[in-house]
Amino acid sequence: MVNYVLNPKFKVSKEHHSFIFTSHEHEYLLDVTDLASYDFMVKSIDRNVFFKDEVPKEFTEGFEALIQLHVLEINSVTK
């Protein structure tokens, strides 16, 4: 099972239904519009593990974007 963790260079904060990922070099705003995706993000951030097989269908593109932007990285424990 592939899972991801938050890149340690980033901090995350919640604001309403948005998540802000901030590093020294970048800041990304992710607006989550559906409840399933929002719940997935809250749960994943709280445990600092993002299980790919739990990603809601509506959030697939957003999740892939976080990987492409290096906000999320493969959990080295599961490599």
Tab-separated table of N, CA and C in Angstrom:
chain	number	residue	atom	x	y	z
A	1	MET	N	0.850	-1.186	0.000
A	1	MET	CA	0.000	0.000	0.000
A	1	MET	C	0.891	1.244	0.000
A	2	VAL	N	0.680	2.109	-0.974
A	2	VAL	CA	1.464	3.336	-1.075
A	2	VAL	C	0.835	4.392	-0.177
A	3	ASN	N	1.690	5.036	0.615
A	3	ASN	CA	1.193	6.161	1.388
A	3	ASN	C	2.216	7.280	1.374
A	4	TYR	N	1.746	8.449	1.691
A	4	TYR	CA	2.545	9.663	1.620
A	4	TYR	C	2.519	10.378	2.964
A	5	VAL	N	3.523	11.230	3.157
A	5	VAL	CA	3.588	12.085	4.335
A	5	VAL	C	3.808	13.514	3.861
A	6	LEU	N	3.523	14.441	4.735
A	6	LEU	CA	3.769	15.844	4.430
A	6	LEU	C	5.278	16.072	4.378
A	7	ASN	N	5.730	16.714	3.317
A	7	ASN	CA	7.135	17.066	3.192
A	7	ASN	C	7.501	17.931	4.413
A	8	PRO	N	8.559	17.575	5.136
A	8	PRO	CA	8.900	18.332	6.352
A	8	PRO	C	9.245	19.796	6.096
A	9	LYS	N	9.479	20.169	4.854
A	9	LYS	CA	9.747	21.574	4.529
A	9	LYS	C	8.478	22.421	4.570
A	10	PHE	N	7.316	21.758	4.609
A	10	PHE	CA	6.036	22.467	4.581
A	10	PHE	C	5.329	22.406	5.924
A	11	LYS	N	4.648	23.473	6.219
A	11	LYS	CA	3.716	23.551	7.338
A	11	LYS	C	2.328	23.689	6.717
A	12	VAL	N	1.329	23.166	7.402
A	12	VAL	CA	-0.034	23.269	6.880
A	12	VAL	C	-0.934	23.936	7.907
A	13	SER	N	-1.821	24.776	7.420
A	13	SER	CA	-2.826	25.389	8.287
A	13	SER	C	-4.181	25.309	7.586
A	14	LYS	N	-5.230	25.281	8.401
A	14	LYS	CA	-6.592	25.214	7.872
A	14	LYS	C	-7.242	26.577	8.007
A	15	GLU	N	-8.013	26.922	7.000
A	15	GLU	CA	-8.802	28.149	7.046
A	15	GLU	C	-10.116	27.873	6.328
A	16	HIS	N	-11.188	27.765	7.074
A	16	HIS	CA	-12.504	27.386	6.553
A	16	HIS	C	-12.387	26.046	5.837
A	17	HIS	N	-12.656	25.996	4.550
A	17	HIS	CA	-12.547	24.740	3.797
A	17	HIS	C	-11.334	24.758	2.886
A	18	SER	N	-10.306	25.450	3.312
A	18	SER	CA	-9.058	25.530	2.553
A	18	SER	C	-7.895	25.088	3.426
A	19	PHE	N	-6.862	24.641	2.758
A	19	PHE	CA	-5.625	24.258	3.423
A	19	PHE	C	-4.501	25.065	2.793
A	20	ILE	N	-3.641	25.615	3.629
A	20	ILE	CA	-2.526	26.427	3.154
A	20	ILE	C	-1.242	25.692	3.506
A	21	PHE	N	-0.461	25.396	2.481
A	21	PHE	CA	0.818	24.701	2.642
A	21	PHE	C	1.914	25.728	2.401
A	22	THR	N	2.759	25.929	3.416
A	22	THR	CA	3.761	26.979	3.360
A	22	THR	C	5.151	26.423	3.635
A	23	SER	N	6.097	26.812	2.785
A	23	SER	CA	7.511	26.532	3.024
A	23	SER	C	8.236	27.872	2.938
A	24	HIS	N	9.553	27.848	3.066
A	24	HIS	CA	10.312	29.098	2.950
A	24	HIS	C	10.230	29.671	1.541
A	25	GLU	N	10.034	28.800	0.548
A	25	GLU	CA	10.052	29.234	-0.841
A	25	GLU	C	8.678	29.307	-1.497
A	26	HIS	N	7.687	28.573	-0.974
A	26	HIS	CA	6.400	28.459	-1.645
A	26	HIS	C	5.237	28.543	-0.661
A	27	GLU	N	4.096	28.950	-1.218
A	27	GLU	CA	2.847	28.896	-0.481
A	27	GLU	C	1.767	28.448	-1.459
A	28	TYR	N	1.052	27.387	-1.093
A	28	TYR	CA	-0.001	26.841	-1.936
A	28	TYR	C	-1.312	26.828	-1.162
A	29	LEU	N	-2.368	27.265	-1.818
A	29	LEU	CA	-3.706	27.251	-1.243
A	29	LEU	C	-4.507	26.154	-1.932
A	30	LEU	N	-5.063	25.262	-1.151
A	30	LEU	CA	-5.900	24.186	-1.676
A	30	LEU	C	-7.304	24.376	-1.136
A	31	ASP	N	-8.235	24.700	-2.022
A	31	ASP	CA	-9.636	24.876	-1.641
A	31	ASP	C	-10.349	23.553	-1.859
A	32	VAL	N	-10.940	23.015	-0.805
A	32	VAL	CA	-11.625	21.722	-0.869
A	32	VAL	C	-13.124	21.984	-0.819
A	33	THR	N	-13.827	21.542	-1.870
A	33	THR	CA	-15.242	21.901	-1.997
A	33	THR	C	-16.221	20.806	-1.596
A	34	ASP	N	-15.744	19.573	-1.409
A	34	ASP	CA	-16.683	18.518	-1.018
A	34	ASP	C	-16.295	17.937	0.338
A	35	LEU	N	-17.290	17.448	1.046
A	35	LEU	CA	-17.103	16.984	2.420
A	35	LEU	C	-16.181	15.767	2.505
A	36	ALA	N	-16.297	14.825	1.589
A	36	ALA	CA	-15.455	13.621	1.635
A	36	ALA	C	-13.974	13.982	1.508
A	37	SER	N	-13.658	14.892	0.613
A	37	SER	CA	-12.264	15.307	0.424
A	37	SER	C	-11.751	16.085	1.629
A	38	TYR	N	-12.619	16.950	2.168
A	38	TYR	CA	-12.241	17.713	3.354
A	38	TYR	C	-11.957	16.772	4.526
A	39	ASP	N	-12.834	15.817	4.741
A	39	ASP	CA	-12.635	14.849	5.826
A	39	ASP	C	-11.355	14.041	5.626
A	40	PHE	N	-11.090	13.645	4.377
A	40	PHE	CA	-9.855	12.928	4.064
A	40	PHE	C	-8.634	13.766	4.438
A	41	MET	N	-8.646	15.039	4.064
A	41	MET	CA	-7.502	15.912	4.354
A	41	MET	C	-7.317	16.104	5.859
A	42	VAL	N	-8.387	16.365	6.577
A	42	VAL	CA	-8.287	16.571	8.029
A	42	VAL	C	-7.737	15.315	8.699
A	43	LYS	N	-8.291	14.177	8.367
A	43	LYS	CA	-7.846	12.904	8.951
A	43	LYS	C	-6.382	12.629	8.614
A	44	SER	N	-6.006	12.853	7.372
A	44	SER	CA	-4.634	12.579	6.929
A	44	SER	C	-3.624	13.523	7.587
A	45	ILE	N	-3.995	14.786	7.693
A	45	ILE	CA	-3.095	15.759	8.328
A	45	ILE	C	-2.935	15.431	9.809
A	46	ASP	N	-4.023	15.073	10.467
A	46	ASP	CA	-3.954	14.744	11.892
A	46	ASP	C	-3.028	13.563	12.169
A	47	ARG	N	-3.039	12.568	11.311
A	47	ARG	CA	-2.181	11.392	11.530
A	47	ARG	C	-0.869	11.475	10.753
A	48	ASN	N	-0.711	12.505	9.915
A	48	ASN	CA	0.445	12.737	9.055
A	48	ASN	C	0.754	11.535	8.159
A	49	VAL	N	-0.286	10.875	7.694
A	49	VAL	CA	-0.153	9.815	6.700
A	49	VAL	C	-1.324	9.958	5.737
A	50	PHE	N	-1.003	10.002	4.457
A	50	PHE	CA	-2.004	10.133	3.407
A	50	PHE	C	-2.014	8.829	2.625
A	51	PHE	N	-3.025	7.995	2.849
A	51	PHE	CA	-3.127	6.715	2.157
A	51	PHE	C	-3.760	6.928	0.787
A	52	LYS	N	-3.029	6.567	-0.253
A	52	LYS	CA	-3.512	6.802	-1.618
A	52	LYS	C	-4.822	6.075	-1.889
A	53	ASP	N	-4.993	4.896	-1.322
A	53	ASP	CA	-6.228	4.145	-1.593
A	53	ASP	C	-7.445	4.708	-0.850
A	54	GLU	N	-7.247	5.721	0.000
A	54	GLU	CA	-8.368	6.377	0.694
A	54	GLU	C	-8.784	7.688	0.036
A	55	VAL	N	-8.067	8.108	-1.002
A	55	VAL	CA	-8.358	9.391	-1.644
A	55	VAL	C	-9.736	9.323	-2.311
A	56	PRO	N	-10.636	10.242	-1.953
A	56	PRO	CA	-11.945	10.259	-2.615
A	56	PRO	C	-11.786	10.536	-4.113
A	57	LYS	N	-12.652	9.952	-4.901
A	57	LYS	CA	-12.605	10.116	-6.359
A	57	LYS	C	-12.571	11.597	-6.754
A	58	GLU	N	-13.350	12.407	-6.053
A	58	GLU	CA	-13.431	13.845	-6.365
A	58	GLU	C	-12.125	14.581	-6.090
A	59	PHE	N	-11.238	13.974	-5.333
A	59	PHE	CA	-10.013	14.647	-4.895
A	59	PHE	C	-8.751	14.111	-5.583
A	60	THR	N	-8.901	13.220	-6.530
A	60	THR	CA	-7.749	12.601	-7.181
A	60	THR	C	-6.807	13.641	-7.788
A	61	GLU	N	-7.344	14.595	-8.519
A	61	GLU	CA	-6.502	15.615	-9.158
A	61	GLU	C	-5.792	16.486	-8.116
A	62	GLY	N	-6.504	16.874	-7.071
A	62	GLY	CA	-5.890	17.683	-6.016
A	62	GLY	C	-4.772	16.940	-5.315
A	63	PHE	N	-4.994	15.656	-5.054
A	63	PHE	CA	-3.986	14.829	-4.395
A	63	PHE	C	-2.744	14.688	-5.274
A	64	GLU	N	-2.948	14.423	-6.552
A	64	GLU	CA	-1.822	14.312	-7.489
A	64	GLU	C	-1.057	15.626	-7.592
A	65	ALA	N	-1.763	16.749	-7.524
A	65	ALA	CA	-1.098	18.062	-7.563
A	65	ALA	C	-0.195	18.243	-6.343
A	66	LEU	N	-0.645	17.826	-5.169
A	66	LEU	CA	0.191	17.939	-3.962
A	66	LEU	C	1.462	17.109	-4.092
A	67	ILE	N	1.375	15.980	-4.764
A	67	ILE	CA	2.562	15.150	-4.995
A	67	ILE	C	3.491	15.847	-5.993
A	68	GLN	N	2.925	16.339	-7.091
A	68	GLN	CA	3.730	17.002	-8.124
A	68	GLN	C	4.436	18.257	-7.591
A	69	LEU	N	3.797	18.939	-6.651
A	69	LEU	CA	4.376	20.157	-6.064
A	69	LEU	C	5.336	19.846	-4.913
A	70	HIS	N	5.527	18.558	-4.628
A	70	HIS	CA	6.419	18.087	-3.563
A	70	HIS	C	5.954	18.494	-2.171
A	71	VAL	N	4.654	18.760	-2.038
A	71	VAL	CA	4.073	19.004	-0.726
A	71	VAL	C	3.965	17.671	0.013
A	72	LEU	N	3.600	16.628	-0.732
A	72	LEU	CA	3.562	15.275	-0.185
A	72	LEU	C	4.687	14.467	-0.790
A	73	GLU	N	5.249	13.570	0.015
A	73	GLU	CA	6.290	12.680	-0.487
A	73	GLU	C	6.028	11.271	-0.003
A	74	ILE	N	6.546	10.305	-0.742
A	74	ILE	CA	6.339	8.912	-0.373
A	74	ILE	C	6.917	8.674	1.013
A	75	ASN	N	6.162	7.984	1.819
A	75	ASN	CA	6.602	7.646	3.174
A	75	ASN	C	7.812	6.724	3.061
A	76	SER	N	8.961	7.162	3.537
A	76	SER	CA	10.200	6.382	3.409
A	76	SER	C	10.147	5.071	4.170
A	77	VAL	N	9.269	4.950	5.144
A	77	VAL	CA	9.133	3.705	5.905
A	77	VAL	C	8.529	2.619	5.036
A	78	THR	N	7.706	3.010	4.057
A	78	THR	CA	7.026	2.026	3.221
A	78	THR	C	7.664	1.849	1.851
A	79	LYS	N	8.777	2.498	1.570
A	79	LYS	CA	9.438	2.353	0.269
A	79	LYS	C	9.933	0.959	0.050
